[in-house]
CSV table of C-alpha atoms in Angstrom, one decimal:
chain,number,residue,atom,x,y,z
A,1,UNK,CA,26.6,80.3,-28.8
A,2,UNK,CA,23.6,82.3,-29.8
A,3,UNK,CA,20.3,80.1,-29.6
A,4,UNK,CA,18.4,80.2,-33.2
A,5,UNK,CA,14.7,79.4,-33.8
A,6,UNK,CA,13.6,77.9,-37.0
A,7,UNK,CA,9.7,78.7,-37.3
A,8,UNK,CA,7.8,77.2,-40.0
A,9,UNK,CA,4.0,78.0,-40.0
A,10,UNK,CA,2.2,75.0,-41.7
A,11,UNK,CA,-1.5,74.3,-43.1
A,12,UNK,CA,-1.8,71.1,-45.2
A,13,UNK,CA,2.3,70.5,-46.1
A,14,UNK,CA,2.5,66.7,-45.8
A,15,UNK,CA,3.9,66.9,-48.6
A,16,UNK,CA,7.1,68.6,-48.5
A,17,UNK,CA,7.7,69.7,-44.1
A,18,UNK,CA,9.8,66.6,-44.3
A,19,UNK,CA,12.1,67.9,-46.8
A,20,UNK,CA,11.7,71.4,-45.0
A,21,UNK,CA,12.9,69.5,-41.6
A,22,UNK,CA,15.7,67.7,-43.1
A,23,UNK,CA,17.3,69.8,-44.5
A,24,UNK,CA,17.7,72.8,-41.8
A,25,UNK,CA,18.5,69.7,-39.5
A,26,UNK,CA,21.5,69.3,-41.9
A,27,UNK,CA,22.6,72.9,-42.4
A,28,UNK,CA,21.9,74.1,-38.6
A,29,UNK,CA,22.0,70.8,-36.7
A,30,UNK,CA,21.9,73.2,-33.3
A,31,UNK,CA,18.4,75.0,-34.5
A,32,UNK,CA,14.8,74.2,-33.0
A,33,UNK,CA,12.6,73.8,-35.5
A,34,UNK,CA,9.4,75.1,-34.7
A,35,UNK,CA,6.5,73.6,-36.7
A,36,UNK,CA,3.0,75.8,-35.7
A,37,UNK,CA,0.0,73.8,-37.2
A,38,UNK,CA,-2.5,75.6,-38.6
A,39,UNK,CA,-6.1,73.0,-38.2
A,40,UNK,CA,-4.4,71.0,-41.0
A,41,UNK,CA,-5.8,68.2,-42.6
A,42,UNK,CA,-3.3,66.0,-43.3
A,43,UNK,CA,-0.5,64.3,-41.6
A,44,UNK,CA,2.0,68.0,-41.4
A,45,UNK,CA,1.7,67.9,-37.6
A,46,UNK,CA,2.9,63.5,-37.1
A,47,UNK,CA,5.6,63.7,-39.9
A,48,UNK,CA,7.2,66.7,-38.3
A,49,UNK,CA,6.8,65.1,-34.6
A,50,UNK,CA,8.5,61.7,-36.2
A,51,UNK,CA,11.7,64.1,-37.1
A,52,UNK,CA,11.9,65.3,-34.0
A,53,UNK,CA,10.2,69.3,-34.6
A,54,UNK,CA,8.9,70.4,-32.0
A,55,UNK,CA,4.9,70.6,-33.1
A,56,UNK,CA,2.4,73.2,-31.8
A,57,UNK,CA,-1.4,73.3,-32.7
A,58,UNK,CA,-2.5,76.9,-33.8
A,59,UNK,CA,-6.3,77.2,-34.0
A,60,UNK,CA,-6.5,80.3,-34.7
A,61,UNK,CA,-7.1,80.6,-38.7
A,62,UNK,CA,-4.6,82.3,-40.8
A,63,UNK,CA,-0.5,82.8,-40.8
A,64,UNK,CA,-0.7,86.1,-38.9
A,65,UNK,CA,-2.6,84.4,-36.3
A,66,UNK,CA,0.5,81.9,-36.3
A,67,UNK,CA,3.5,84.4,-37.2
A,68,UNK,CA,1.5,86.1,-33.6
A,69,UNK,CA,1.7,82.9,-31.2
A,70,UNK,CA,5.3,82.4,-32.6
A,71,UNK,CA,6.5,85.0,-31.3
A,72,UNK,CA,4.7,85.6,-28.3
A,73,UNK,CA,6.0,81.9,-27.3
A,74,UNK,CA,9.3,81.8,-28.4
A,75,UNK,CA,12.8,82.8,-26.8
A,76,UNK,CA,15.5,82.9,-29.1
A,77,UNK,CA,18.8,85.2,-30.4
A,78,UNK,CA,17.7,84.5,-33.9
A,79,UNK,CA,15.1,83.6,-35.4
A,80,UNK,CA,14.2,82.4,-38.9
A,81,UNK,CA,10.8,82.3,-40.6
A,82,UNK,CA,10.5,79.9,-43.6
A,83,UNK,CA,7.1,78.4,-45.3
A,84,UNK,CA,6.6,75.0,-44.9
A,85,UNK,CA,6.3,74.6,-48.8
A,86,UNK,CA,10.2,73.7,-49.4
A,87,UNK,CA,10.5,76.5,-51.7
A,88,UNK,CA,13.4,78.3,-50.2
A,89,UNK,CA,16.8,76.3,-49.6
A,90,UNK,CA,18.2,75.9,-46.0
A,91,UNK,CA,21.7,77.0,-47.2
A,92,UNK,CA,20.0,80.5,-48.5
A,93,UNK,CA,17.9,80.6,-45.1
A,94,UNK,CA,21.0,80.7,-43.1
A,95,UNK,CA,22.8,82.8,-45.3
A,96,UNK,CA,20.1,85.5,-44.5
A,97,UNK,CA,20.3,84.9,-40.7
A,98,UNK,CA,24.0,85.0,-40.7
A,99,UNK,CA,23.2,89.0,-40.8
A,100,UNK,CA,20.9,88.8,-37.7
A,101,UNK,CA,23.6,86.6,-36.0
A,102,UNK,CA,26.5,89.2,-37.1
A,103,UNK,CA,24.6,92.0,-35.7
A,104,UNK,CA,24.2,93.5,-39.3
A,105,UNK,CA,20.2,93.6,-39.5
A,106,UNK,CA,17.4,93.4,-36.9
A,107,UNK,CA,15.2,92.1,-40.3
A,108,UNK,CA,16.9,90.1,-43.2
A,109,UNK,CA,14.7,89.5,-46.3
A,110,UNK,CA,15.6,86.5,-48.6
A,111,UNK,CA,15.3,88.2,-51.7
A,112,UNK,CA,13.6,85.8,-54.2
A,113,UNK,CA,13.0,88.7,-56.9
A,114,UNK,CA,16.2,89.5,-57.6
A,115,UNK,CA,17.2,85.7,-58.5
A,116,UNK,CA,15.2,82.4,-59.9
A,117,UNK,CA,11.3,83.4,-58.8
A,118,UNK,CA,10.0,84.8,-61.9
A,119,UNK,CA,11.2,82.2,-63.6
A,120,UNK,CA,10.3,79.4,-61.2
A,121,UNK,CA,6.6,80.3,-60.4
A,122,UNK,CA,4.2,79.6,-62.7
A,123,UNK,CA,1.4,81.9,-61.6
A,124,UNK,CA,2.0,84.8,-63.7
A,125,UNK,CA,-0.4,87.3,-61.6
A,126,UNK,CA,1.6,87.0,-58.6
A,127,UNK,CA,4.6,87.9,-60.5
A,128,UNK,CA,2.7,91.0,-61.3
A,129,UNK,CA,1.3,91.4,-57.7
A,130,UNK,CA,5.0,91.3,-56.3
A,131,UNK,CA,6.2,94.3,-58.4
A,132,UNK,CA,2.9,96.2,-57.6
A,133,UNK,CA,3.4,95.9,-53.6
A,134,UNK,CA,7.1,96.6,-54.0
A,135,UNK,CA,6.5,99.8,-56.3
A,136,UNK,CA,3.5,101.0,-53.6
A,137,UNK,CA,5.3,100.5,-50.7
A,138,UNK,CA,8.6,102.0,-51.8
A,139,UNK,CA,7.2,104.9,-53.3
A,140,UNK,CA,5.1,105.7,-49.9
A,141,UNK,CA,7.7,105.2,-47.3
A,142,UNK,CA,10.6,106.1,-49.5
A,143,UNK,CA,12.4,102.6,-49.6
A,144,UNK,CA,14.3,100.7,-52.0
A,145,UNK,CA,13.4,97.0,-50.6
A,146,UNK,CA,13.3,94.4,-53.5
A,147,UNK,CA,11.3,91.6,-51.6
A,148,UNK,CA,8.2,92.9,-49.7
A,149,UNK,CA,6.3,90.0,-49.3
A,150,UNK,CA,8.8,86.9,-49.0
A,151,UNK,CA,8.2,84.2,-46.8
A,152,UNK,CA,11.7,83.7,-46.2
A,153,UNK,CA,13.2,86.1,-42.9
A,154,UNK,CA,15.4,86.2,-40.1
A,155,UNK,CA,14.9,88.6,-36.6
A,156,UNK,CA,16.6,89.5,-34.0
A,157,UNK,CA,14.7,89.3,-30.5
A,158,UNK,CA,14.2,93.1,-29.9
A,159,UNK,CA,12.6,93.1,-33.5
A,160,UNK,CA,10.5,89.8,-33.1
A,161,UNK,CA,9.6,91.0,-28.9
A,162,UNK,CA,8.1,94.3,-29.8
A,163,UNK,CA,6.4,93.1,-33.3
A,164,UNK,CA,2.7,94.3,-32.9
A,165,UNK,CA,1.2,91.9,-34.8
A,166,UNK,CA,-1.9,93.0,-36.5
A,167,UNK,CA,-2.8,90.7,-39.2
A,168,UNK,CA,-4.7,87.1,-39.5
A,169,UNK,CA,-3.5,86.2,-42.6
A,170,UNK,CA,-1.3,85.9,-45.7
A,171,UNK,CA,-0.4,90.0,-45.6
A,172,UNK,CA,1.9,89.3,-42.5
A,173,UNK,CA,5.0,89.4,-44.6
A,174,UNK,CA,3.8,93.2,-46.0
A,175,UNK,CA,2.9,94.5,-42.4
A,176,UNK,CA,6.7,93.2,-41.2
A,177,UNK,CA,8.0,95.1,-44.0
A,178,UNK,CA,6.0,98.0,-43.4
A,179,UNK,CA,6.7,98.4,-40.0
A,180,UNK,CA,10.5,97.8,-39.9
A,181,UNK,CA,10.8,100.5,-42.4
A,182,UNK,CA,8.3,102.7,-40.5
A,183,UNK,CA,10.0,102.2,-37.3
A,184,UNK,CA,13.9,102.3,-39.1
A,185,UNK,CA,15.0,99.2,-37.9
A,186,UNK,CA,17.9,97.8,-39.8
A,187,UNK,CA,16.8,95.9,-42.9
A,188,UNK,CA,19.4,94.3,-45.1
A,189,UNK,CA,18.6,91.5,-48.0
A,190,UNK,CA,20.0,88.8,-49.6
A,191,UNK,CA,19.4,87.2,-52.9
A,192,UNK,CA,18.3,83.5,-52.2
A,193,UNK,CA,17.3,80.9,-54.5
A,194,UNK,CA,13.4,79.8,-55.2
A,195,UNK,CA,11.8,76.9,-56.4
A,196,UNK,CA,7.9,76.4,-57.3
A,197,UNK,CA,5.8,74.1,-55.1
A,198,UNK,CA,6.8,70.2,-56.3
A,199,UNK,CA,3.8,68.6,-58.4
A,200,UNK,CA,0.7,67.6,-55.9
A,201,UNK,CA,1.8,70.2,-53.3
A,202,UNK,CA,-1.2,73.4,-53.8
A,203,UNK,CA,-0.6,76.8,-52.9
A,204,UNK,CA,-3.5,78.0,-49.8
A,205,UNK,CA,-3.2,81.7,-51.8
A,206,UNK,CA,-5.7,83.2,-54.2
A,207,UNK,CA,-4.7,85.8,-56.3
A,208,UNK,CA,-6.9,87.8,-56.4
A,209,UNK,CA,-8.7,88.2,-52.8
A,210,UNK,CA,-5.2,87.8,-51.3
A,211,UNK,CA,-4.4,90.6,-53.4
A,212,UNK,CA,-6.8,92.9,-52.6
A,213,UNK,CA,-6.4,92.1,-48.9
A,214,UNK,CA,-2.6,93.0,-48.8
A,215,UNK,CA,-3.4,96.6,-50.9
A,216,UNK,CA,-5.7,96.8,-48.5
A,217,UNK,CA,-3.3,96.6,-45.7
A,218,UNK,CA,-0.8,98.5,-47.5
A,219,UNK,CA,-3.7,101.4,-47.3
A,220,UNK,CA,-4.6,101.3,-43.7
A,221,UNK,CA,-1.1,101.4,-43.2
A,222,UNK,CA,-0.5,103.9,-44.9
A,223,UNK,CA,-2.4,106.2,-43.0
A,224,UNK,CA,-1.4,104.6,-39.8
A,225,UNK,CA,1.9,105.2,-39.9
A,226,UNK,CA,1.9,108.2,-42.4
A,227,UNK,CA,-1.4,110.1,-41.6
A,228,UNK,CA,0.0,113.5,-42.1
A,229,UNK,CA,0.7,112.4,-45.9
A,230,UNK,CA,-2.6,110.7,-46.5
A,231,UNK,CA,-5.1,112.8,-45.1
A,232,UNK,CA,-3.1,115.6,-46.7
A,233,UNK,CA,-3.1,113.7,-50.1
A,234,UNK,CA,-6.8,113.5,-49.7
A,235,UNK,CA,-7.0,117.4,-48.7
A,236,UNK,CA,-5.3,118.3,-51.7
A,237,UNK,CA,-7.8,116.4,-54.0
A,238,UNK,CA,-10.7,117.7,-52.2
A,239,UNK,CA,-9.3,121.1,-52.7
A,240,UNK,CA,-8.7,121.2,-56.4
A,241,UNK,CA,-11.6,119.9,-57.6
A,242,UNK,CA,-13.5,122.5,-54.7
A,243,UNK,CA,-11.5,125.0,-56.6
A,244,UNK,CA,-11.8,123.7,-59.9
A,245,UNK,CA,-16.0,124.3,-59.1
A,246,UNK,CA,-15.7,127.5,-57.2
A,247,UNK,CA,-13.7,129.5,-60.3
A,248,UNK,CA,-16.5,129.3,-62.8
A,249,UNK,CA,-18.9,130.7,-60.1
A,250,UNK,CA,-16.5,133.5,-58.7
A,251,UNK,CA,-15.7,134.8,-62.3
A,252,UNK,CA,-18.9,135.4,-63.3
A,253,UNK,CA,-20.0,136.8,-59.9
A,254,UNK,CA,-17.2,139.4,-60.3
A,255,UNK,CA,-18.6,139.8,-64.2
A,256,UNK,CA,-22.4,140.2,-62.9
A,257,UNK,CA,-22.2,140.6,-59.2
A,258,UNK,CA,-25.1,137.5,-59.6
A,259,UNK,CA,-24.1,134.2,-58.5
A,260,UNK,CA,-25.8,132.2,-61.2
A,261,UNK,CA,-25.3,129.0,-60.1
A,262,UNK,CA,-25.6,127.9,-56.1
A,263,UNK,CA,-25.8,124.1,-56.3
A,264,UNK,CA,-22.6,124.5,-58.1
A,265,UNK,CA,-21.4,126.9,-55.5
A,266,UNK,CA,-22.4,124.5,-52.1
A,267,UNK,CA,-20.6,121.7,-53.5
A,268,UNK,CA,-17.5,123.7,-54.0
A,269,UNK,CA,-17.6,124.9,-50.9
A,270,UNK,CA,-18.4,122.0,-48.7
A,271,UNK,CA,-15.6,120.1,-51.0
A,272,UNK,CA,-13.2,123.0,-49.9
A,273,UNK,CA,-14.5,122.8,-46.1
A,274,UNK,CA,-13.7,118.9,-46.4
A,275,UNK,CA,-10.5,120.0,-47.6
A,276,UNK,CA,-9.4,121.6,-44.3
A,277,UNK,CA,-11.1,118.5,-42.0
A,278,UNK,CA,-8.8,116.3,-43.6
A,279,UNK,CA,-5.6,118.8,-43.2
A,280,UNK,CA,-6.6,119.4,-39.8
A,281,UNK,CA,-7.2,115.6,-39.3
A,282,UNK,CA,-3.9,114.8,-40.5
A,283,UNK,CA,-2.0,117.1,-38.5
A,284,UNK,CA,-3.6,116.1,-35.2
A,285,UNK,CA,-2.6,112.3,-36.2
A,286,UNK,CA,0.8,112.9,-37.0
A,287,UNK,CA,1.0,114.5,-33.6
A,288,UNK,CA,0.2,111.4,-32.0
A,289,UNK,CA,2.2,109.4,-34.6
A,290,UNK,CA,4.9,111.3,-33.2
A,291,UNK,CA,4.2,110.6,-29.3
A,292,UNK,CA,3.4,106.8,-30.5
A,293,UNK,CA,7.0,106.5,-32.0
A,294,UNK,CA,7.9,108.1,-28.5
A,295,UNK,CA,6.5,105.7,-26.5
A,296,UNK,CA,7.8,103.3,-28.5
A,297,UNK,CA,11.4,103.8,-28.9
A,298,UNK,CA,11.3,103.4,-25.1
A,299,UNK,CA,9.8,100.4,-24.8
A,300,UNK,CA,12.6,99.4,-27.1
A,301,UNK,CA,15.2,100.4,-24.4
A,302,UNK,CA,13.0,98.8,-21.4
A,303,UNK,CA,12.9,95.7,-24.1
A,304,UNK,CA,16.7,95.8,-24.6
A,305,UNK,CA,17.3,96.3,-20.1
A,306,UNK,CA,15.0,92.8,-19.6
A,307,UNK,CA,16.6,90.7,-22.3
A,308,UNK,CA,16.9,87.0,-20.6
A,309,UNK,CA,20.8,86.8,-21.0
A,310,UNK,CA,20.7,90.5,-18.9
A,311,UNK,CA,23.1,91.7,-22.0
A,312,UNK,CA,22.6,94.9,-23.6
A,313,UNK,CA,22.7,95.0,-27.7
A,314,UNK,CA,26.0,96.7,-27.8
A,315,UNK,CA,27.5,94.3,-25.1
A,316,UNK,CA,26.3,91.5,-27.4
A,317,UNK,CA,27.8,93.5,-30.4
A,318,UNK,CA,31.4,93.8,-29.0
């Protein structure tokens, strides 16, 4: 029997971890559940100890600061990732990681999208947020994933193992995304069913400074893992509008053989200089992109040689 890993980072759930606990007790009696305490005010950490979770303190600020100690501590076949809010069932949770346990996906994404959250959540910007993320991230790295940013995900150990973690906080979820696409592990998704916050229980986000902190990881990310694209994105804008300023000044030097206007004329061409740093820029980063996803894929295999039960993915797969 493949050993599974419930984790549920928490910060403040009094509240609801007791439903969260009693339920994936019921659905996956043969789970550990994993409760990661976040400095939390309340009584999250005694409730989930009382149902017999097994509690550990986190004092590190912010869920990719837990998501890290997760899975640095944790040895498991499968593991699933669920906020301690009690917004996503325990049947739809293990629905999702029956695709890790099948060997189907190394990532499965509950999709909350594509079924009951824009109808269930009640803050109307977030809806808007989701679609943003979703529309950035599949444009740049060429997806089609409906769910960036749920909370609700199942790993296999390779995926969870060699996860650098980069993040402190809320835009965990769009750096896991981002990096299984980028490094083509398998993603698959599954529609799951979501369900607002019940009344006293307060959401930790803000809309708008978590907001601007995950497009701001989508954009270091971007030219992280696609350096060739941005820095050429940026050459190309530097370059039309250096040659947008250069035309005016060449025409009427070949008119007059005067060059009437040199300000115009050094901006042009340190825009146009610019333009080459950055294209040169980007090609020397995707070079090393390129010996970066070397290195990698073979710490995948060396990953893969060590696993604890000494068998290989495909023995595990047959």
């Amino acid at each position: 029997m493949k050993k599974i890993a419930v984790l549920v980072p928490c910060y403040n759930e009094e509240l609801t971890i007791e439903a969260v606990i009693k339920d994936f007790k019921n659905v996956i009696p043969e789970a550990d559940i994993y409760v990661y305490d976040n400095n939390s005010k309340d009584n999250t950490a005694q409730i989930a100890k009382e149902l017999g979770a097994i509690v550990v303190p986190e004092y590190r600020q912010g869920k990719g600061n837990v998501v890290r100690s997760m899975f640095r501590d944790i040895e498991a076949d499968c593991y699933i990732m669920v906020d301690g809010d009690d917004t996503y069932p325990a049947e739809d949770a293990y629905r999702v990681a029956q695709l890790v346990l099948e060997n189907k996906a190394d990532m499965a994404i509950g999709d909350r999208l594509s079924s009951t959250y824009f109808t269930e959540n009640k803050r109307p910007f977030h809806n808007t947020g989701n679609k943003l993320v979703r529309t950035l991230i599949n444009k740049i790295f060429k997806s089609e994933v409906k769910d960036i940013m749920t909370g609700c995900r199942a790993f296999n150990r390779t995926f969870v193992k060699s996860f650098p973690v980069l993040s402190k906080g809320f835009e965990i979820e769009t750096e896991m995304s981002i990096h299984a696409l980028d490094k083509k592990f398998l993603i698959r998704e599954v529609p799951i069913a979501y369900r607002d916050r019940p009344d006293g229980s307060e959401s930790k986000l803000n809309t708008f400074s978590d907001g601007f902190r995950v497009l701001k990881t989508i954009l270091n990310l971007y030219k992280d893992y696609k350096p060739l694209s941005f820095f050429g994105l940026i050459s190309g804008i530097l370059c039309i509008i250096g040659l947008a300023m250069m035309i005016p000044v060449l025409s009427g030097y070949l008119r007059t053989s005067l060059v009437a206007k040199f300000p115009t004329l050094i901006v042009a061409i340190g825009l146009l200089t610019s333009s080459l740093v950055s294209l040169a820029c980007g090609l020397i980063l995707d070079t090393v992109k390129k010996h970066s996803d070397q290195f990698y894929e073979i710490s995948l295999n060396m990953l893969e040689m060590n696993k604890p039960n000494g068998k290989s993915e495909c023995e595990n797969k047959i």
